[in-house]
Structures are given as C-alpha cells and as structure tokens.
Amino acid sequence: MSKRKHHLVDKALKLPKTDFPSLGIPASSSPSAPPLLLLQLPSNLTTKDLIRSHFVLQHDSDKCRLVSEDKGLTFDLVKVETSNSYVLIKDEGDGDDDDDDGLTNDAGNNANENENKNAQSSAKTQDKEARLVRENNTFFLECIPMNTDLESQIEEILKSYLYPTMGISLDGICQKLMHSKKEVHAALVEMNAFNIHSSPDSSSSMYGMLSEEMEREVWYVIRRVLSEWDGGNDYAGKGVVKEEMIKQVMQCNDGSEDDIDEGVLRHCLEKCTLEVIGDGVGDHNHNRTRLNVDHIARIVAHHVFNMKTTPWETEAFIQQWHNLMPGVGALYEPELGVIKDVALYVKEVSPMDKDEVVPSPIGMQAKGSEVLYLKYFPRENLPSTQDGLFKVLFKERARWKFDHLAPYVENLVKKSSFKTVQELLVKHAKVAPQEEDDEDGVDYYIAK
C-alpha cells in the first residue's frame, strides 16, 4: 500500500490532479487556465488550522483523506457534483505571487456563491486578478468527517502484535488507519491498550496485545495473592495499596519457570481498576485502589470453564466459582448475570415429566426430572462482524430468547449506527412464531 503526504500552506488548497488517476478529471479547454482541483473546507476548519495537516492517499483504492494533527480530525475527501460557478480572486496580501496559489474565493468560507451573486459584486473585484471556474474545468472535493469505530480497527491491528513481540508504534497505527495521531492515541487510552514498551513520549511507545494464555497465567498468581495476602482480603471494598500488591505478586512468582513481567502485571491490574480512593494521608501516604470484582469474577469463570471440556451442572459451577473467588463475604459471591455473555444454559432431560421442574433464580432445581447446565460460549471468541456473529449464533441455537441473545450483540450496537439491540435485530433476525413451551410474553428470535 502506497501513501503520500501533501503538505498544505495557509492559502488556497490544491492537490496535484495526477494523484487521482481513476477519477476521470476532464482536461482544461483553455491552455491559459489549467484545470483546478479545489477543496471545500468544513465550517470548523480554516486554512490556518491546516498548517500542520497533510493529505494521505491510498493509491490502490484511490482513497484520500485530509488529516489535521492540530485539531485531531480526519476527513474523507469526496467529489462534489455541482452546477454552480465560482469566482476566484487574488488575495490582497499575496502581492505578485505566480500561478493560482494566492487565489481564494470572494466569499471566504462561503465557497458556494452562485454566478448571479458574483456578477452583482463584480464592480468590487474588477481591479483584482480573478478567474471564473466552472464544472468543466474544475474538480471540487468536499471534506466529510470520519465516523468509524477506531477501537475495533485498532484491536484488529494489535492482534498481529502479541506480547512479547516488539509491538507497533503510534505512527505505524496511524499509517495503517489513515487517521490523526490525536484520534488514535485517544482511542488507545480509552481501550486501555497494552503498552509493550512505555515511553514518556507517546509517539515512541510500542503497542500490542496479551495472549489469553499469558493473561490467565498472570491472573492465576494475582488471584492467589488476593486470597492469601492480608492486604488484599477486601480488594473491592477497602481496596489495596497497589505498589504493595505488585511487590507481593512479584515475590509470589519468584522462582517460577515463567517470570511475570512487571509491565504485564501493571496492565492486568489497570484493566480491573475500579477507582482510586483516599487523599494520600495515612496508610503510609499511599492511596488505595479498589479492584472491579465483576472483572475478576469473569476471569475466574473462564478458568473454571476451562477446567473441563463438557458443560457444568449449574449448581456445581456456582459452587466451584465461588470457592475460587478471592475475598470473603457476599460482595465476592457474584451472580450468573456477570457472565451472561460467557456461557449458555443447556438442558438434559430425564424421562420424567417436565412439569415437575421448578425454576429458581440461579438455575433449574427440579424434584428429579430436569437439570440445567452451563455451556462455555464466550463472546470474545466469536466473530466481530455483524454477519459473521449472527451466523455463528444461529448455528449454535436456532431460537434465541431476547434476554439470552442481547448480551452477545450489545457490543455491535455500540460500534454501529444502530441505537438499540432491537434495531439491530430487525436487520439480522425476526420474531419466531410462538411455540407450546415458550414463556408467556417473551419474544424469541430466529434467523432471517
């Protein structure tokens, strides 16, 4: 993929027409008036804002974007179909500059003044060098603000840079995505991307991703420390002294075949940090960090499901899950709703009558006829695209209750133009006809 940058000046903006071979720009009919390529700026940008801006061109797709580093904005450039005529006049401050670099339109940012209005004001411009341009000798481009899910795109890139590789720089990600550094850096911070090689200068940092295996190994030691260390027995309530905890984890892992990198450990703890409490007074002048018990509960749940390859009986899973959870008290006994996008309910039915099954909040406790199981079906292992995800979901289960389907597709809503899960389902699913065993007043969905 080839990309070139065209630096701007604080004057009229032009691109070499040769950069757009596939757009079919018509040749000029007048040798004295070479064809122009004009760019209409959005209302929130002026040419002075673009001194540190550049164009990025992707030749194989003829895609071009305007990137403003100062503003932290990225725009797609698209052709504008217009029948308007434009009058360009020489800027008074340009003196005797050659060519058209000093030409601006007579209405400033109101570049779409029509020909009649220009004619009415001709008396005011007759003493200035001017040029009438029309569609047949001018190519107009408009800036369209980019509206993409940067975090998902960055995540796809980082999957190719699993720790302990060197990672990819901020500049490298920007080049791949054709976006400004400010936008990409803000997305990296928001998604808490793993900084493999941290640097005070963000442009020198290298980013990547931890493998699931590596993260599980680190959390195995963290869980052990939280279970055994006195300073961690109320990590979600009172909180922990973070630096002391890091010291405990590193000591606990000392002598292990696989040493834990402190940067990896800090990243794992940062991902589950709920808040920092205290004002630095007392407790050895350290603030305390409250850890997210739901985040830890999900990690422990993944560990429990990976202990066997077959589904867990619901009650047996809950018992094992709670036994492995660090912390003491009801706060550290999570509900199944925490893992609603990690596992599915499945049934094994005995010959006895289904009517003897009595539902309970955490499963199906029967008088002997039916047992409800939990099958490991983690959302993070499923496709990230809409079509791919729904294909897998309906392959796994032909009919979905809305409450069971929603947790698996909520993330797609956040990354699309859809406002609700229901709007998304209109495109990819339809309400199923009612069946005898369906719950009253509950919608079930099937594939379209």
Short mmCIF file of N, CA and C in Angstrom, two decimals, residues 179-246:
data_model
loop_
_atom_site.label_atom_id
_atom_site.label_comp_id
_atom_site.label_asym_id
_atom_site.label_seq_id
_atom_site.Cartn_x
_atom_site.Cartn_y
_atom_site.Cartn_z
N HIS A 179 -5.46 7.96 9.98
CA HIS A 179 -6.11 8.85 10.93
C HIS A 179 -5.07 9.70 11.65
N SER A 180 -5.53 10.75 12.32
CA SER A 180 -4.63 11.64 13.05
C SER A 180 -4.11 10.96 14.31
N LYS A 181 -2.95 11.42 14.77
CA LYS A 181 -2.34 10.85 15.97
C LYS A 181 -3.21 11.09 17.20
N LYS A 182 -3.82 12.27 17.30
CA LYS A 182 -4.66 12.57 18.45
C LYS A 182 -5.82 11.60 18.56
N GLU A 183 -6.47 11.32 17.44
CA GLU A 183 -7.61 10.39 17.45
C GLU A 183 -7.18 8.99 17.84
N VAL A 184 -6.09 8.52 17.25
CA VAL A 184 -5.63 7.15 17.52
C VAL A 184 -5.15 7.03 18.96
N HIS A 185 -4.40 8.03 19.44
CA HIS A 185 -3.90 7.97 20.82
C HIS A 185 -5.05 7.98 21.81
N ALA A 186 -6.08 8.80 21.56
CA ALA A 186 -7.24 8.85 22.46
C ALA A 186 -7.94 7.49 22.49
N ALA A 187 -8.03 6.83 21.33
CA ALA A 187 -8.66 5.51 21.29
C ALA A 187 -7.83 4.48 22.03
N LEU A 188 -6.50 4.55 21.93
CA LEU A 188 -5.62 3.62 22.64
C LEU A 188 -5.78 3.77 24.15
N VAL A 189 -5.90 5.01 24.60
CA VAL A 189 -6.09 5.27 26.04
C VAL A 189 -7.45 4.76 26.49
N GLU A 190 -8.48 5.03 25.71
CA GLU A 190 -9.84 4.64 26.08
C GLU A 190 -9.98 3.13 26.17
N MET A 191 -9.34 2.40 25.26
CA MET A 191 -9.45 0.94 25.27
C MET A 191 -8.39 0.28 26.15
N ASN A 192 -7.58 1.12 26.82
CA ASN A 192 -6.54 0.60 27.72
C ASN A 192 -5.65 -0.41 27.00
N ALA A 193 -5.16 0.01 25.84
CA ALA A 193 -4.31 -0.87 25.04
C ALA A 193 -3.00 -1.16 25.77
N PHE A 194 -2.46 -2.34 25.53
CA PHE A 194 -1.24 -2.76 26.22
C PHE A 194 -0.04 -2.05 25.62
N ASN A 195 0.64 -1.27 26.46
CA ASN A 195 1.83 -0.54 26.05
C ASN A 195 3.04 -1.43 26.34
N ILE A 196 3.51 -2.12 25.31
CA ILE A 196 4.60 -3.09 25.50
C ILE A 196 5.88 -2.40 25.94
N HIS A 197 6.22 -1.32 25.26
CA HIS A 197 7.42 -0.56 25.62
C HIS A 197 6.99 0.88 25.87
N SER A 198 6.77 1.20 27.14
CA SER A 198 6.27 2.52 27.51
C SER A 198 7.35 3.56 27.36
N SER A 199 6.90 4.79 27.03
CA SER A 199 7.83 5.90 26.87
C SER A 199 7.10 7.18 27.25
N PRO A 200 7.79 8.15 27.87
CA PRO A 200 7.15 9.43 28.18
C PRO A 200 6.56 10.09 26.94
N ASP A 201 7.22 9.87 25.82
CA ASP A 201 6.72 10.38 24.54
C ASP A 201 5.85 9.30 23.91
N SER A 202 4.54 9.55 23.80
CA SER A 202 3.62 8.52 23.31
C SER A 202 3.97 8.05 21.91
N SER A 203 4.60 8.92 21.12
CA SER A 203 4.94 8.53 19.75
C SER A 203 6.05 7.49 19.72
N SER A 204 6.78 7.34 20.84
CA SER A 204 7.86 6.35 20.91
C SER A 204 7.42 5.04 21.55
N SER A 205 6.20 5.02 22.09
CA SER A 205 5.69 3.81 22.73
C SER A 205 5.33 2.76 21.69
N MET A 206 5.36 1.50 22.10
CA MET A 206 5.02 0.39 21.22
C MET A 206 3.84 -0.36 21.82
N TYR A 207 2.83 -0.62 21.00
CA TYR A 207 1.58 -1.21 21.49
C TYR A 207 1.39 -2.62 20.93
N GLY A 208 0.71 -3.44 21.72
CA GLY A 208 0.44 -4.81 21.30
C GLY A 208 -0.71 -5.39 22.10
N MET A 209 -0.75 -6.71 22.20
CA MET A 209 -1.84 -7.37 22.91
C MET A 209 -1.30 -8.58 23.65
N LEU A 210 -1.91 -8.86 24.81
CA LEU A 210 -1.57 -10.05 25.56
C LEU A 210 -2.37 -11.24 25.04
N SER A 211 -1.73 -12.38 24.95
CA SER A 211 -2.47 -13.59 24.59
C SER A 211 -3.34 -14.02 25.76
N GLU A 212 -4.40 -14.76 25.48
CA GLU A 212 -5.27 -15.24 26.56
C GLU A 212 -4.49 -16.12 27.53
N GLU A 213 -3.58 -16.92 27.01
CA GLU A 213 -2.79 -17.80 27.86
C GLU A 213 -1.92 -17.00 28.82
N MET A 214 -1.28 -15.95 28.31
CA MET A 214 -0.43 -15.12 29.15
C MET A 214 -1.25 -14.42 30.24
N GLU A 215 -2.40 -13.89 29.85
CA GLU A 215 -3.24 -13.18 30.82
C GLU A 215 -3.75 -14.13 31.89
N ARG A 216 -4.09 -15.37 31.51
CA ARG A 216 -4.55 -16.35 32.50
C ARG A 216 -3.45 -16.69 33.49
N GLU A 217 -2.22 -16.82 33.00
CA GLU A 217 -1.10 -17.14 33.88
C GLU A 217 -0.87 -16.03 34.91
N VAL A 218 -0.96 -14.78 34.45
CA VAL A 218 -0.76 -13.66 35.37
C VAL A 218 -1.88 -13.62 36.41
N TRP A 219 -3.12 -13.81 35.95
CA TRP A 219 -4.25 -13.74 36.88
C TRP A 219 -4.29 -14.92 37.84
N TYR A 220 -3.68 -16.02 37.49
CA TYR A 220 -3.58 -17.15 38.41
C TYR A 220 -2.79 -16.73 39.64
N VAL A 221 -1.69 -15.99 39.40
CA VAL A 221 -0.86 -15.52 40.52
C VAL A 221 -1.56 -14.39 41.28
N ILE A 222 -2.21 -13.48 40.55
CA ILE A 222 -2.93 -12.37 41.21
C ILE A 222 -4.02 -12.92 42.13
N ARG A 223 -4.78 -13.89 41.63
CA ARG A 223 -5.87 -14.47 42.43
C ARG A 223 -5.31 -15.12 43.70
N ARG A 224 -4.20 -15.79 43.54
CA ARG A 224 -3.58 -16.45 44.69
C ARG A 224 -3.16 -15.41 45.74
N VAL A 225 -2.57 -14.31 45.30
CA VAL A 225 -2.14 -13.26 46.23
C VAL A 225 -3.35 -12.63 46.91
N LEU A 226 -4.40 -12.34 46.17
CA LEU A 226 -5.59 -11.74 46.77
C LEU A 226 -6.24 -12.67 47.78
N SER A 227 -6.08 -13.97 47.59
CA SER A 227 -6.67 -14.95 48.51
C SER A 227 -5.86 -15.11 49.78
N GLU A 228 -4.54 -14.95 49.68
CA GLU A 228 -3.66 -15.26 50.80
C GLU A 228 -3.10 -14.03 51.51
N TRP A 229 -3.00 -12.92 50.83
CA TRP A 229 -2.37 -11.71 51.38
C TRP A 229 -3.38 -10.92 52.21
N ASP A 230 -3.02 -10.57 53.43
CA ASP A 230 -3.92 -9.84 54.32
C ASP A 230 -4.34 -8.50 53.73
N GLY A 231 -3.45 -7.88 52.99
CA GLY A 231 -3.75 -6.57 52.42
C GLY A 231 -4.72 -6.62 51.25
N GLY A 232 -5.09 -7.85 50.83
CA GLY A 232 -5.97 -7.96 49.67
C GLY A 232 -7.30 -8.61 49.97
N ASN A 233 -7.62 -8.80 51.28
CA ASN A 233 -8.84 -9.56 51.59
C ASN A 233 -10.13 -8.77 51.35
N ASP A 234 -10.01 -7.46 51.14
CA ASP A 234 -11.20 -6.66 50.81
C ASP A 234 -10.87 -5.73 49.64
N TYR A 235 -10.38 -6.34 48.57
CA TYR A 235 -9.84 -5.58 47.44
C TYR A 235 -10.90 -4.75 46.71
N ALA A 236 -12.17 -5.14 46.77
CA ALA A 236 -13.23 -4.39 46.08
C ALA A 236 -13.92 -3.39 47.00
N GLY A 237 -13.70 -3.50 48.29
CA GLY A 237 -14.32 -2.60 49.25
C GLY A 237 -13.33 -1.58 49.76
N LYS A 238 -12.49 -2.03 50.69
CA LYS A 238 -11.46 -1.14 51.24
C LYS A 238 -10.39 -0.82 50.21
N GLY A 239 -10.15 -1.76 49.30
CA GLY A 239 -9.13 -1.56 48.28
C GLY A 239 -7.78 -2.10 48.69
N VAL A 240 -6.81 -1.94 47.81
CA VAL A 240 -5.45 -2.41 48.08
C VAL A 240 -4.46 -1.27 47.82
N VAL A 241 -3.31 -1.35 48.46
CA VAL A 241 -2.20 -0.45 48.12
C VAL A 241 -1.51 -1.07 46.91
N LYS A 242 -1.66 -0.43 45.79
CA LYS A 242 -1.27 -1.04 44.52
C LYS A 242 0.20 -1.44 44.47
N GLU A 243 1.08 -0.56 44.89
CA GLU A 243 2.51 -0.87 44.82
C GLU A 243 2.87 -2.03 45.74
N GLU A 244 2.21 -2.10 46.90
CA GLU A 244 2.45 -3.23 47.81
C GLU A 244 1.96 -4.53 47.18
N MET A 245 0.83 -4.45 46.50
CA MET A 245 0.29 -5.65 45.87
C MET A 245 1.20 -6.13 44.74
N ILE A 246 1.71 -5.19 43.95
CA ILE A 246 2.63 -5.56 42.87
C ILE A 246 3.86 -6.26 43.45
#
